[in-house]
mmCIF file of C-alpha atoms in Angstrom:
data_model
loop_
_atom_site.group_PDB
_atom_site.id
_atom_site.type_symbol
_atom_site.label_atom_id
_atom_site.label_comp_id
_atom_site.label_asym_id
_atom_site.label_seq_id
_atom_site.Cartn_x
_atom_site.Cartn_y
_atom_site.Cartn_z
ATOM 1 C CA MET E 1 80.607 131.532 106.347
ATOM 2 C CA LYS E 2 76.927 130.498 107.239
ATOM 3 C CA ALA E 3 75.652 131.593 110.615
ATOM 4 C CA ALA E 4 75.369 128.655 112.989
ATOM 5 C CA ALA E 5 71.495 129.141 112.733
ATOM 6 C CA GLU E 6 71.732 128.521 109.090
ATOM 7 C CA LEU E 7 73.811 125.354 109.018
ATOM 8 C CA ALA E 8 72.039 122.126 108.259
ATOM 9 C CA PRO E 9 71.396 119.774 111.331
ATOM 10 C CA ILE E 10 74.134 117.236 111.567
ATOM 11 C CA GLU E 11 71.411 114.496 111.079
ATOM 12 C CA ASP E 12 70.779 115.898 107.580
ATOM 13 C CA LEU E 13 74.631 115.789 106.811
ATOM 14 C CA ASP E 14 74.685 112.232 108.072
ATOM 15 C CA ARG E 15 71.834 111.116 105.785
ATOM 16 C CA ASN E 16 73.089 113.156 102.738
ATOM 17 C CA ILE E 17 76.571 111.653 102.909
ATOM 18 C CA VAL E 18 75.194 108.192 103.436
ATOM 19 C CA THR E 19 72.845 108.671 100.408
ATOM 20 C CA LEU E 20 75.556 110.019 98.254
ATOM 21 C CA CYS E 21 77.981 107.068 99.130
ATOM 22 C CA SER E 22 75.204 104.662 98.181
ATOM 23 C CA HIS E 23 74.809 106.451 94.928
ATOM 24 C CA ILE E 24 78.526 106.200 94.217
ATOM 25 C CA ASN E 25 78.477 102.483 94.983
ATOM 26 C CA ALA E 26 75.692 102.059 92.369
ATOM 27 C CA ALA E 27 77.482 104.098 89.776
ATOM 28 C CA THR E 28 80.715 102.263 90.342
ATOM 29 C CA TYR E 29 78.954 99.085 89.576
ATOM 30 C CA GLU E 30 77.639 100.584 86.424
ATOM 31 C CA LEU E 31 81.256 101.707 85.629
ATOM 32 C CA LEU E 32 82.669 98.121 86.199
ATOM 33 C CA VAL E 33 79.770 96.572 83.826
ATOM 34 C CA LEU E 34 80.834 99.099 81.127
ATOM 35 C CA ILE E 35 84.505 98.204 81.668
ATOM 36 C CA ARG E 36 83.750 94.401 81.410
ATOM 37 C CA GLU E 37 81.874 94.991 78.124
ATOM 38 C CA PHE E 38 84.569 97.301 76.769
ATOM 39 C CA ASP E 39 87.320 94.642 77.610
ATOM 40 C CA GLU E 40 85.254 91.829 76.148
ATOM 41 C CA ARG E 41 84.934 93.570 72.891
ATOM 42 C CA ALA E 42 88.638 94.561 73.029
ATOM 43 C CA GLY E 43 87.680 98.347 72.677
ATOM 44 C CA TRP E 44 91.132 99.325 73.555
ATOM 45 C CA LEU E 45 92.581 98.022 70.266
ATOM 46 C CA LYS E 46 91.097 101.014 68.529
ATOM 47 C CA TRP E 47 93.752 103.129 70.070
ATOM 48 C CA GLY E 48 96.506 100.725 69.781
ATOM 49 C CA LEU E 49 96.952 99.499 73.239
ATOM 50 C CA LYS E 50 97.768 96.406 74.900
ATOM 51 C CA ASN E 51 94.923 95.822 77.215
ATOM 52 C CA CYS E 52 92.072 97.442 78.869
ATOM 53 C CA ALA E 53 93.791 98.440 81.966
ATOM 54 C CA GLU E 54 96.353 100.456 79.705
ATOM 55 C CA TRP E 55 93.383 102.074 78.370
ATOM 56 C CA LEU E 56 91.792 103.059 81.630
ATOM 57 C CA ALA E 57 95.175 104.405 82.909
ATOM 58 C CA TRP E 58 95.270 106.503 79.747
ATOM 59 C CA ARG E 59 91.642 107.613 79.251
ATOM 60 C CA CYS E 60 90.262 107.644 82.932
ATOM 61 C CA ASP E 61 93.498 109.010 84.628
ATOM 62 C CA PHE E 62 93.852 105.796 87.063
ATOM 63 C CA SER E 63 97.174 104.503 88.246
ATOM 64 C CA MET E 64 97.944 101.220 86.508
ATOM 65 C CA THR E 65 97.339 99.286 89.763
ATOM 66 C CA THR E 66 93.873 100.848 90.132
ATOM 67 C CA ALA E 67 93.064 100.279 86.497
ATOM 68 C CA LEU E 68 94.133 96.487 86.842
ATOM 69 C CA GLU E 69 92.018 96.110 89.703
ATOM 70 C CA LYS E 70 89.012 97.627 88.014
ATOM 71 C CA VAL E 71 89.338 95.282 85.129
ATOM 72 C CA ARG E 72 89.765 92.065 87.556
ATOM 73 C CA VAL E 73 86.712 93.095 89.717
ATOM 74 C CA ALA E 74 84.756 93.896 86.666
ATOM 75 C CA HIS E 75 85.268 90.473 85.219
ATOM 76 C CA ALA E 76 84.891 88.555 88.647
ATOM 77 C CA LEU E 77 81.553 90.015 89.295
ATOM 78 C CA LYS E 78 80.059 88.474 86.150
ATOM 79 C CA ILE E 79 79.734 84.923 87.998
ATOM 80 C CA LEU E 80 78.502 86.602 91.264
ATOM 81 C CA PRO E 81 74.996 87.652 90.831
ATOM 82 C CA GLY E 82 74.282 88.133 94.654
ATOM 83 C CA ILE E 83 77.224 90.633 94.945
ATOM 84 C CA SER E 84 76.590 92.045 91.751
ATOM 85 C CA GLY E 85 72.934 92.861 92.807
ATOM 86 C CA ALA E 86 73.944 94.249 96.262
ATOM 87 C CA PHE E 87 76.662 96.424 94.539
ATOM 88 C CA ALA E 88 74.236 97.713 91.916
ATOM 89 C CA SER E 89 71.734 98.781 94.770
ATOM 90 C CA GLY E 90 74.357 100.786 96.694
ATOM 91 C CA GLU E 91 74.468 98.396 99.505
ATOM 92 C CA LEU E 92 77.982 97.263 99.087
ATOM 93 C CA SER E 93 81.037 99.379 98.670
ATOM 94 C CA TYR E 94 83.760 98.998 96.085
ATOM 95 C CA SER E 95 86.112 98.252 99.105
ATOM 96 C CA LYS E 96 84.161 95.287 100.017
ATOM 97 C CA VAL E 97 83.372 94.162 96.610
ATOM 98 C CA ARG E 98 87.160 94.205 95.710
ATOM 99 C CA ALA E 99 87.702 92.003 98.829
ATOM 100 C CA LEU E 100 84.804 89.791 98.122
ATOM 101 C CA THR E 101 86.031 89.114 94.515
ATOM 102 C CA ARG E 102 89.286 87.743 95.727
ATOM 103 C CA VAL E 103 87.627 84.769 97.938
ATOM 104 C CA ALA E 104 84.056 84.586 96.590
ATOM 105 C CA SER E 105 82.657 81.908 94.424
ATOM 106 C CA ARG E 106 79.374 80.382 93.347
ATOM 107 C CA ARG E 107 79.514 78.039 96.367
ATOM 108 C CA ASN E 108 80.157 80.441 99.124
ATOM 109 C CA GLU E 109 78.955 83.895 97.736
ATOM 110 C CA ASP E 110 75.533 83.871 99.678
ATOM 111 C CA GLU E 111 77.375 83.225 103.137
ATOM 112 C CA LEU E 112 80.151 85.809 102.351
ATOM 113 C CA LEU E 113 77.517 88.393 101.368
ATOM 114 C CA VAL E 114 75.611 88.188 104.445
ATOM 115 C CA PHE E 115 78.801 88.736 106.306
ATOM 116 C CA ALA E 116 79.951 91.616 104.273
ATOM 117 C CA LEU E 117 76.545 93.551 104.611
ATOM 118 C CA ARG E 118 76.710 93.653 108.373
ATOM 119 C CA ALA E 119 80.586 94.021 108.927
ATOM 120 C CA THR E 120 82.674 96.951 108.487
ATOM 121 C CA ALA E 121 84.981 97.178 105.440
ATOM 122 C CA ALA E 122 88.046 96.700 107.792
ATOM 123 C CA GLN E 123 86.495 93.672 109.619
ATOM 124 C CA PHE E 124 85.500 92.072 106.133
ATOM 125 C CA ALA E 125 88.945 92.729 104.626
ATOM 126 C CA GLU E 126 90.605 91.001 107.373
ATOM 127 C CA ARG E 127 88.128 88.003 107.175
ATOM 128 C CA CYS E 128 88.975 87.883 103.298
ATOM 129 C CA ARG E 129 92.629 87.845 104.128
ATOM 130 C CA GLU E 130 92.268 84.893 106.547
ATOM 131 C CA LEU E 131 90.304 83.010 103.858
ATOM 132 C CA ARG E 132 92.823 83.704 101.253
ATOM 133 C CA CYS E 133 95.707 82.621 103.542
ATOM 134 C CA GLY E 134 93.988 79.549 104.739
ATOM 135 C CA ARG E 135 93.565 78.136 101.249
ATOM 136 C CA GLU E 136 96.284 75.940 99.974
ATOM 137 C CA ASP E 137 96.509 77.399 96.514
ATOM 138 C CA SER E 138 96.895 80.918 98.237
ATOM 139 C CA ILE E 139 99.615 79.802 100.491
ATOM 140 C CA ASP E 140 101.445 78.176 97.466
ATOM 141 C CA SER E 141 100.845 81.541 95.380
ATOM 142 C CA ALA E 142 102.031 83.833 98.282
ATOM 143 C CA ALA E 143 105.131 81.445 98.755
ATOM 144 C CA ARG E 144 106.137 81.597 95.083
ATOM 145 C CA ALA E 145 105.513 85.367 95.115
ATOM 146 C CA TYR E 146 107.694 85.717 97.986
ATOM 147 C CA ALA E 147 110.456 83.390 96.667
ATOM 148 C CA ASN E 148 110.340 85.163 93.192
ATOM 149 C CA ARG E 149 110.709 88.769 94.548
ATOM 150 C CA SER E 150 113.716 90.565 93.026
ATOM 151 C CA LEU E 151 115.128 94.061 92.322
ATOM 152 C CA ARG E 152 117.207 94.826 89.262
ATOM 153 C CA VAL E 153 118.619 98.301 88.339
ATOM 154 C CA ARG E 154 119.956 99.321 84.941
ATOM 155 C CA ARG E 155 121.659 102.620 84.386
ATOM 156 C CA ASP E 156 121.887 104.115 80.736
ATOM 157 C CA ARG E 157 124.583 106.770 80.884
ATOM 158 C CA LEU E 158 124.175 107.696 77.193
ATOM 159 C CA ARG E 159 120.466 108.506 77.609
ATOM 160 C CA ASN E 160 120.688 109.687 81.243
ATOM 161 C CA MET E 161 117.921 107.103 82.118
ATOM 162 C CA MET E 162 117.599 104.562 84.966
ATOM 163 C CA THR E 163 115.380 101.520 84.747
ATOM 164 C CA ILE E 164 114.229 99.781 88.050
ATOM 165 C CA THR E 165 112.688 96.512 87.692
ATOM 166 C CA VAL E 166 110.933 95.125 91.078
ATOM 167 C CA GLU E 167 108.882 91.984 91.466
ATOM 168 C CA LEU E 168 106.895 91.697 94.618
ATOM 169 C CA PRO E 169 103.830 90.259 95.844
ATOM 170 C CA LEU E 170 100.925 92.256 94.616
ATOM 171 C CA GLU E 171 99.956 93.869 98.141
ATOM 172 C CA SER E 172 103.698 94.858 98.742
ATOM 173 C CA GLY E 173 103.965 96.131 95.196
ATOM 174 C CA GLU E 174 100.897 98.562 95.747
ATOM 175 C CA LEU E 175 102.490 99.964 98.528
ATOM 176 C CA VAL E 176 105.922 100.536 96.614
ATOM 177 C CA GLU E 177 103.861 102.266 93.851
ATOM 178 C CA LYS E 178 102.235 104.453 96.528
ATOM 179 C CA ALA E 179 105.615 105.320 98.068
ATOM 180 C CA LEU E 180 106.931 106.214 94.623
ATOM 181 C CA ASP E 181 103.911 108.343 93.877
ATOM 182 C CA LYS E 182 104.344 110.224 97.304
ATOM 183 C CA ALA E 183 108.087 110.651 96.642
ATOM 184 C CA ARG E 184 107.467 112.122 93.107
ATOM 185 C CA ASP E 185 104.862 114.538 94.538
ATOM 186 C CA ASP E 186 106.998 115.649 97.305
ATOM 187 C CA GLU E 187 110.072 116.133 94.959
ATOM 188 C CA VAL E 188 107.935 118.350 92.479
ATOM 189 C CA LEU E 189 106.590 120.493 95.589
ATOM 190 C CA ALA E 190 110.132 120.997 96.929
ATOM 191 C CA MET E 191 111.551 121.642 93.605
ATOM 192 C CA PRO E 192 109.003 123.040 91.226
ATOM 193 C CA ASP E 193 111.512 123.399 88.475
ATOM 194 C CA LEU E 194 111.643 119.411 88.186
ATOM 195 C CA ALA E 195 107.898 119.420 87.435
ATOM 196 C CA ASP E 196 108.334 119.062 83.892
ATOM 197 C CA THR E 197 111.669 117.316 83.634
ATOM 198 C CA SER E 198 112.756 114.122 85.660
ATOM 199 C CA TRP E 199 109.778 113.026 87.755
ATOM 200 C CA SER E 200 107.463 114.159 85.079
ATOM 201 C CA ARG E 201 109.180 111.443 82.964
ATOM 202 C CA CYS E 202 108.997 108.526 85.439
ATOM 203 C CA THR E 203 106.524 105.847 84.588
ATOM 204 C CA LEU E 204 105.714 102.625 86.569
ATOM 205 C CA THR E 205 103.947 99.714 84.770
ATOM 206 C CA SER E 206 102.934 96.400 86.323
ATOM 207 C CA PRO E 207 101.134 93.365 84.705
ATOM 208 C CA ARG E 208 97.988 91.573 85.979
ATOM 209 C CA SER E 209 99.329 88.688 88.102
ATOM 210 C CA PRO E 210 99.474 87.687 91.685
ATOM 211 C CA ALA E 211 103.012 89.079 91.967
ATOM 212 C CA ALA E 212 103.341 92.636 90.951
ATOM 213 C CA LYS E 213 106.229 93.186 88.625
ATOM 214 C CA GLY E 214 106.636 96.852 88.029
ATOM 215 C CA VAL E 215 109.052 98.591 85.758
ATOM 216 C CA LEU E 216 110.057 102.027 86.591
ATOM 217 C CA HIS E 217 111.699 104.352 84.089
ATOM 218 C CA CYS E 218 113.316 107.484 85.332
ATOM 219 C CA PRO E 219 116.059 109.993 84.238
ATOM 220 C CA SER E 220 119.287 109.223 86.085
ATOM 221 C CA LYS E 221 120.591 112.296 88.244
ATOM 222 C CA ARG E 222 123.683 113.605 86.643
#
């Protein structure tokens, strides 16, 4: 380890971290622009896949939920020049942009952008949730998603497999996916011999919609 006298001043670390985050923001914007073009040109067809999110999950090692969000945000930014500019310059983080694209339009973009630039990510996410819940279409959409939630389990004894189909509001579905990922990782750590058997063959798919409908395919326990 470096001696205390050789360590960089904390102010330098602060500045370097903030600068790097700004560069990451700008690079993420460039990534989304490329994703949008790739999707518009249906580049994923070359590999025989169904959509751009599926290609991202395969080629870039994203979870399906993350891939779907990348594609959604990429397309949403196309009609939001102010937000795109702030994102490209590194002023806005992906967290804020993701929240912005759920509520922003040409009509309210400027006002939301001003608030986003001076608020924390948590404060802004809460404001966006308020806006979404305050709109009639958001309330109707949330009510439909809640009413349509479901869970179905099918066991295939011959193949020793289990299929779990769950339909939930998107945010709840994302929590379920994270819980499944953690459970899989914990299981593999606890029992290394399962690393290339049961959990490694589990897959979770979810389509691009207000309600997350995921299908989990796993081998059944004997």
